[in-house]
Short mmCIF file of C-alpha atoms in Angstrom, two decimals:
data_model
loop_
_atom_site.label_atom_id
_atom_site.label_comp_id
_atom_site.label_asym_id
_atom_site.label_seq_id
_atom_site.Cartn_x
_atom_site.Cartn_y
_atom_site.Cartn_z
CA UNK A 1 -19.77 -29.84 -3.18
CA UNK A 2 -16.64 -28.17 -4.58
CA UNK A 3 -14.57 -26.04 -2.24
CA UNK A 4 -12.62 -24.58 -5.01
CA UNK A 5 -12.45 -20.71 -4.79
CA UNK A 6 -14.01 -18.92 -7.79
CA UNK A 7 -11.64 -17.39 -10.33
CA UNK A 8 -10.61 -13.96 -9.74
CA UNK A 9 -11.58 -11.30 -12.29
CA UNK A 10 -9.07 -8.84 -13.69
CA UNK A 11 -9.41 -5.92 -15.97
CA UNK A 12 -6.47 -4.55 -17.94
CA UNK A 13 -6.75 -1.35 -19.95
CA UNK A 14 -4.46 -0.78 -22.92
CA UNK A 15 -4.65 -4.61 -23.16
CA UNK A 16 -4.09 -5.26 -26.88
CA UNK A 17 -0.31 -5.25 -26.86
CA UNK A 18 2.82 -4.62 -25.05
CA UNK A 19 2.73 -4.52 -21.29
CA UNK A 20 -1.16 -4.77 -21.18
CA UNK A 21 -1.13 -8.00 -23.12
CA UNK A 22 1.62 -9.52 -21.09
CA UNK A 23 -0.36 -8.64 -17.85
CA UNK A 24 -3.55 -10.22 -19.28
CA UNK A 25 -1.61 -13.34 -20.17
CA UNK A 26 -0.06 -13.38 -16.65
CA UNK A 27 -3.57 -13.36 -14.98
CA UNK A 28 -4.76 -16.14 -17.32
CA UNK A 29 -1.78 -18.32 -16.39
CA UNK A 30 -2.55 -17.84 -12.80
CA UNK A 31 -6.10 -18.97 -12.96
CA UNK A 32 -7.91 -15.64 -13.46
CA UNK A 33 -10.59 -14.52 -15.93
CA UNK A 34 -9.58 -11.34 -17.78
CA UNK A 35 -11.16 -8.43 -19.57
CA UNK A 36 -8.93 -6.52 -21.84
CA UNK A 37 -9.86 -2.98 -22.78
CA UNK A 38 -8.31 -1.15 -25.76
CA UNK A 39 -9.27 1.69 -28.22
CA UNK A 40 -7.44 -0.22 -31.01
CA UNK A 41 -10.18 -2.47 -31.97
CA UNK A 42 -8.31 -4.34 -34.71
CA UNK A 43 -5.37 -5.06 -32.57
CA UNK A 44 -7.55 -6.01 -29.60
CA UNK A 45 -9.56 -8.52 -31.75
CA UNK A 46 -6.39 -10.08 -33.07
CA UNK A 47 -5.14 -10.43 -29.52
CA UNK A 48 -8.22 -12.00 -28.37
CA UNK A 49 -8.10 -14.44 -31.20
CA UNK A 50 -4.59 -15.32 -30.64
CA UNK A 51 -4.96 -16.11 -26.92
CA UNK A 52 -8.00 -18.14 -27.82
CA UNK A 53 -9.63 -18.41 -24.32
CA UNK A 54 -13.20 -17.35 -25.10
CA UNK A 55 -14.58 -18.62 -21.70
CA UNK A 56 -11.88 -16.79 -19.70
CA UNK A 57 -11.23 -13.73 -21.77
CA UNK A 58 -13.42 -10.68 -22.82
CA UNK A 59 -12.24 -7.98 -25.33
CA UNK A 60 -13.88 -4.60 -24.96
CA UNK A 61 -13.28 -1.72 -27.37
CA UNK A 62 -12.96 1.24 -25.04
CA UNK A 63 -11.50 4.72 -25.01
CA UNK A 64 -10.68 5.18 -21.31
CA UNK A 65 -10.77 9.01 -21.52
CA UNK A 66 -14.64 8.75 -22.35
CA UNK A 67 -16.67 8.37 -19.29
CA UNK A 68 -19.58 6.82 -21.22
CA UNK A 69 -17.39 4.16 -22.68
CA UNK A 70 -15.90 3.32 -19.44
CA UNK A 71 -19.39 2.94 -17.88
CA UNK A 72 -20.34 0.50 -20.78
CA UNK A 73 -17.06 -1.47 -20.19
CA UNK A 74 -17.84 -1.92 -16.45
CA UNK A 75 -21.41 -3.09 -17.34
CA UNK A 76 -20.07 -5.65 -19.79
CA UNK A 77 -17.51 -6.98 -17.48
CA UNK A 78 -19.99 -7.32 -14.72
CA UNK A 79 -22.46 -8.92 -17.06
CA UNK A 80 -20.02 -11.54 -18.21
CA UNK A 81 -18.01 -12.22 -14.97
CA UNK A 82 -20.21 -10.86 -12.14
CA UNK A 83 -17.47 -9.08 -10.26
CA UNK A 84 -14.12 -7.38 -10.47
CA UNK A 85 -11.11 -8.19 -8.28
CA UNK A 86 -8.17 -6.34 -9.91
CA UNK A 87 -7.75 -3.43 -12.22
CA UNK A 88 -4.60 -2.62 -14.10
CA UNK A 89 -4.62 1.02 -15.47
CA UNK A 90 -2.02 0.52 -18.29
CA UNK A 91 -3.57 2.53 -21.25
CA UNK A 92 -1.19 5.27 -22.17
CA UNK A 93 0.00 7.50 -24.98
CA UNK A 94 3.26 9.36 -25.54
CA UNK A 95 4.08 12.59 -27.33
CA UNK A 96 7.84 13.26 -27.18
CA UNK A 97 8.48 16.95 -28.12
CA UNK A 98 10.36 19.90 -26.86
CA UNK A 99 8.56 21.97 -24.20
CA UNK A 100 8.11 25.06 -26.35
CA UNK A 101 6.78 22.94 -29.31
CA UNK A 102 4.21 20.82 -27.44
CA UNK A 103 0.75 22.18 -28.32
CA UNK A 104 -2.07 22.47 -25.77
CA UNK A 105 -4.04 19.96 -27.83
CA UNK A 106 -1.00 17.47 -27.54
CA UNK A 107 -0.87 18.13 -23.87
CA UNK A 108 -4.60 17.44 -23.41
CA UNK A 109 -4.37 14.13 -25.55
CA UNK A 110 -1.66 12.79 -23.25
CA UNK A 111 -3.50 13.94 -20.01
CA UNK A 112 -6.81 12.56 -21.24
CA UNK A 113 -5.56 9.08 -21.66
CA UNK A 114 -2.80 8.70 -19.14
CA UNK A 115 -4.47 10.62 -16.24
CA UNK A 116 -8.14 11.12 -16.82
CA UNK A 117 -8.48 7.52 -18.12
CA UNK A 118 -7.00 6.07 -14.82
CA UNK A 119 -9.22 8.27 -12.85
CA UNK A 120 -12.29 7.32 -14.66
CA UNK A 121 -11.54 3.54 -14.54
CA UNK A 122 -10.41 3.63 -10.91
CA UNK A 123 -13.71 5.33 -10.04
CA UNK A 124 -15.94 2.98 -11.97
CA UNK A 125 -14.16 -0.37 -11.38
CA UNK A 126 -13.05 0.63 -7.86
CA UNK A 127 -16.76 1.09 -6.88
CA UNK A 128 -17.52 -2.39 -8.04
CA UNK A 129 -14.61 -3.80 -6.01
CA UNK A 130 -15.49 -1.87 -2.95
CA UNK A 131 -19.00 -3.18 -3.24
CA UNK A 132 -17.69 -6.66 -3.39
CA UNK A 133 -15.43 -6.25 -0.27
CA UNK A 134 -12.09 -5.30 -1.73
CA UNK A 135 -9.67 -5.66 -4.56
CA UNK A 136 -6.37 -4.40 -5.98
CA UNK A 137 -5.61 -1.63 -8.46
CA UNK A 138 -2.20 -1.25 -10.14
CA UNK A 139 -1.40 1.90 -12.10
CA UNK A 140 1.38 1.89 -14.79
CA UNK A 141 3.21 5.19 -14.56
CA UNK A 142 6.83 5.54 -15.83
CA UNK A 143 10.35 6.32 -14.48
CA UNK A 144 9.62 9.70 -16.15
CA UNK A 145 7.09 10.43 -13.47
CA UNK A 146 9.88 10.25 -10.92
CA UNK A 147 12.71 12.00 -12.77
CA UNK A 148 12.48 14.59 -15.50
CA UNK A 149 14.10 14.21 -18.78
CA UNK A 150 14.01 15.86 -22.20
CA UNK A 151 11.03 15.96 -24.52
CA UNK A 152 8.56 14.58 -21.96
CA UNK A 153 6.75 17.64 -20.54
CA UNK A 154 3.28 16.09 -21.18
CA UNK A 155 4.14 12.51 -20.76
CA UNK A 156 6.37 12.86 -17.58
CA UNK A 157 3.86 15.20 -15.96
CA UNK A 158 0.95 12.83 -16.57
CA UNK A 159 2.87 9.96 -15.02
CA UNK A 160 3.93 12.11 -12.09
CA UNK A 161 0.39 13.11 -11.52
CA UNK A 162 -0.64 9.45 -11.81
CA UNK A 163 1.85 8.48 -9.07
CA UNK A 164 0.31 10.98 -6.71
CA UNK A 165 -3.28 10.22 -7.72
CA UNK A 166 -2.28 6.48 -6.72
CA UNK A 167 -1.49 7.64 -3.30
CA UNK A 168 -4.65 9.61 -2.94
CA UNK A 169 -6.75 6.63 -4.02
CA UNK A 170 -4.79 4.26 -1.74
CA UNK A 171 -5.82 6.36 1.25
CA UNK A 172 -9.54 6.43 0.55
CA UNK A 173 -10.06 3.05 -1.16
CA UNK A 174 -7.80 1.31 1.25
CA UNK A 175 -10.47 2.03 3.85
CA UNK A 176 -12.97 0.06 1.55
CA UNK A 177 -10.43 -2.90 1.18
CA UNK A 178 -9.12 -1.83 -2.23
CA UNK A 179 -5.35 -1.56 -2.39
CA UNK A 180 -3.83 0.88 -5.00
CA UNK A 181 -0.29 0.84 -5.97
CA UNK A 182 1.87 2.05 -8.94
CA UNK A 183 4.83 0.86 -10.91
CA UNK A 184 7.16 3.06 -12.68
CA UNK A 185 8.80 1.11 -15.57
CA UNK A 186 12.02 2.25 -17.03
CA UNK A 187 12.46 1.54 -20.72
CA UNK A 188 10.73 -1.55 -21.94
CA UNK A 189 10.92 -3.48 -25.20
CA UNK A 190 7.61 -2.66 -26.59
CA UNK A 191 6.21 -1.40 -29.99
CA UNK A 192 5.86 2.03 -28.49
CA UNK A 193 9.54 2.12 -27.48
CA UNK A 194 10.58 1.00 -30.97
CA UNK A 195 8.58 3.87 -32.49
CA UNK A 196 9.83 6.66 -30.27
CA UNK A 197 13.25 5.61 -29.12
CA UNK A 198 15.91 6.49 -31.54
CA UNK A 199 19.29 4.72 -31.63
CA UNK A 200 20.83 7.55 -29.75
CA UNK A 201 18.06 7.41 -26.99
CA UNK A 202 18.46 3.58 -26.70
CA UNK A 203 22.26 4.28 -26.16
CA UNK A 204 21.74 6.85 -23.54
CA UNK A 205 19.43 4.41 -21.66
CA UNK A 206 21.98 1.74 -21.74
CA UNK A 207 24.53 4.18 -20.42
CA UNK A 208 22.28 5.09 -17.53
CA UNK A 209 20.97 1.66 -16.48
CA UNK A 210 23.00 -0.46 -14.11
CA UNK A 211 21.53 -3.66 -15.56
CA UNK A 212 22.67 -2.38 -19.10
CA UNK A 213 19.37 -3.29 -20.86
CA UNK A 214 15.69 -2.59 -21.46
CA UNK A 215 13.25 -4.48 -19.44
CA UNK A 216 10.66 -6.94 -20.84
CA UNK A 217 6.93 -6.86 -20.81
CA UNK A 218 6.95 -10.23 -18.83
CA UNK A 219 9.07 -8.51 -16.15
CA UNK A 220 6.55 -5.79 -15.79
CA UNK A 221 3.83 -8.24 -15.69
CA UNK A 222 5.39 -10.20 -12.95
CA UNK A 223 5.55 -7.20 -10.66
CA UNK A 224 1.97 -6.14 -11.49
CA UNK A 225 0.59 -9.53 -10.97
CA UNK A 226 2.37 -9.78 -7.59
CA UNK A 227 0.95 -6.46 -6.53
CA UNK A 228 -2.65 -7.69 -7.46
CA UNK A 229 -2.11 -11.00 -5.60
CA UNK A 230 -2.97 -11.97 -2.01
CA UNK A 231 0.84 -12.23 -1.29
CA UNK A 232 0.87 -8.43 -1.52
CA UNK A 233 -2.10 -7.95 0.79
CA UNK A 234 -0.52 -5.39 3.07
CA UNK A 235 1.16 -3.31 0.21
CA UNK A 236 -0.87 -0.15 -0.41
CA UNK A 237 -0.02 3.32 -1.80
CA UNK A 238 3.54 2.31 -2.96
CA UNK A 239 5.51 3.26 -6.07
CA UNK A 240 7.71 0.38 -7.33
CA UNK A 241 10.41 1.39 -9.96
CA UNK A 242 10.83 -1.52 -12.21
CA UNK A 243 13.82 0.06 -14.09
CA UNK A 244 17.02 -1.94 -13.69
CA UNK A 245 18.33 0.59 -11.31
CA UNK A 246 17.78 3.63 -13.60
CA UNK A 247 16.28 5.81 -10.93
CA UNK A 248 19.09 4.92 -8.38
CA UNK A 249 21.87 5.78 -10.87
CA UNK A 250 23.59 9.12 -10.91
CA UNK A 251 26.42 10.22 -13.16
CA UNK A 252 29.59 8.17 -13.72
CA UNK A 253 28.26 4.73 -14.91
CA UNK A 254 29.73 4.81 -18.38
CA UNK A 255 33.10 5.89 -16.86
CA UNK A 256 32.84 2.96 -14.40
CA UNK A 257 32.28 0.50 -17.17
CA UNK A 258 35.03 1.91 -19.23
CA UNK A 259 37.58 1.62 -16.35
CA UNK A 260 36.57 -1.85 -15.66
CA UNK A 261 36.90 -2.74 -19.36
CA UNK A 262 40.47 -1.06 -19.33
CA UNK A 263 41.44 -2.95 -16.17
CA UNK A 264 40.40 -6.30 -17.64
CA UNK A 265 42.32 -5.64 -20.75
CA UNK A 266 45.49 -5.07 -18.75
CA UNK A 267 45.29 -8.36 -16.81
CA UNK A 268 47.91 -11.02 -17.84
CA UNK A 269 46.49 -13.10 -20.66
CA UNK A 270 43.63 -10.78 -21.46
CA UNK A 271 42.72 -10.34 -24.98
CA UNK A 272 43.01 -6.95 -26.61
#
């Protein structure tokens, strides 16, 4: 009789591309079975085909802001895998516009996916986890939820609310054995970033990040995977900024770099 533990089951929203896909692939590499949820059915179908793990991977077309679709997704995951051990609320949208030009419709579009979607999925999948004795949930917020910046009144506010909602869920669901944490990524090399980050914005980020670069989707997935793993069994209700030091940095970093470069140029034998 085999003593091998059954595979853990992970659900990832916004799983067709970017951070979500990287997270799904992290779980698969670590012996889990995975359900990827996304409202972009064409990209989701392509991702499922490219990963090519039909026995371990389920793709579900789902708009997480729709309670009925979320309920159907839960039923599909339980029907195929029987349980849920981890949920990653990654689905998100961004509208970057000045405060006075952001319409209420745009505000609600962002809130519906980024905040309502995480609320609905946490309720639905969290109930399954609580019924099975526990699990882990990781929400994907943003550094924009910790510090304000321009053009992000809807996006930043949704992510700040998601961070606080994480703590609310951590308190109550923790009592049922379900840990809830949140990461706050800095800028990450994703298709969304390529669409909305101009050359000037990218330059501003490089100036403000001590590690002087964007993060990768794999780096986000590594942190999320750890927070869902048994190794993080006593971590609950925490915000982890995965941002290369962006949140820690104040003013003066470009000046510091310039002075170091100038000092290096003045050393004997230094090339101009």
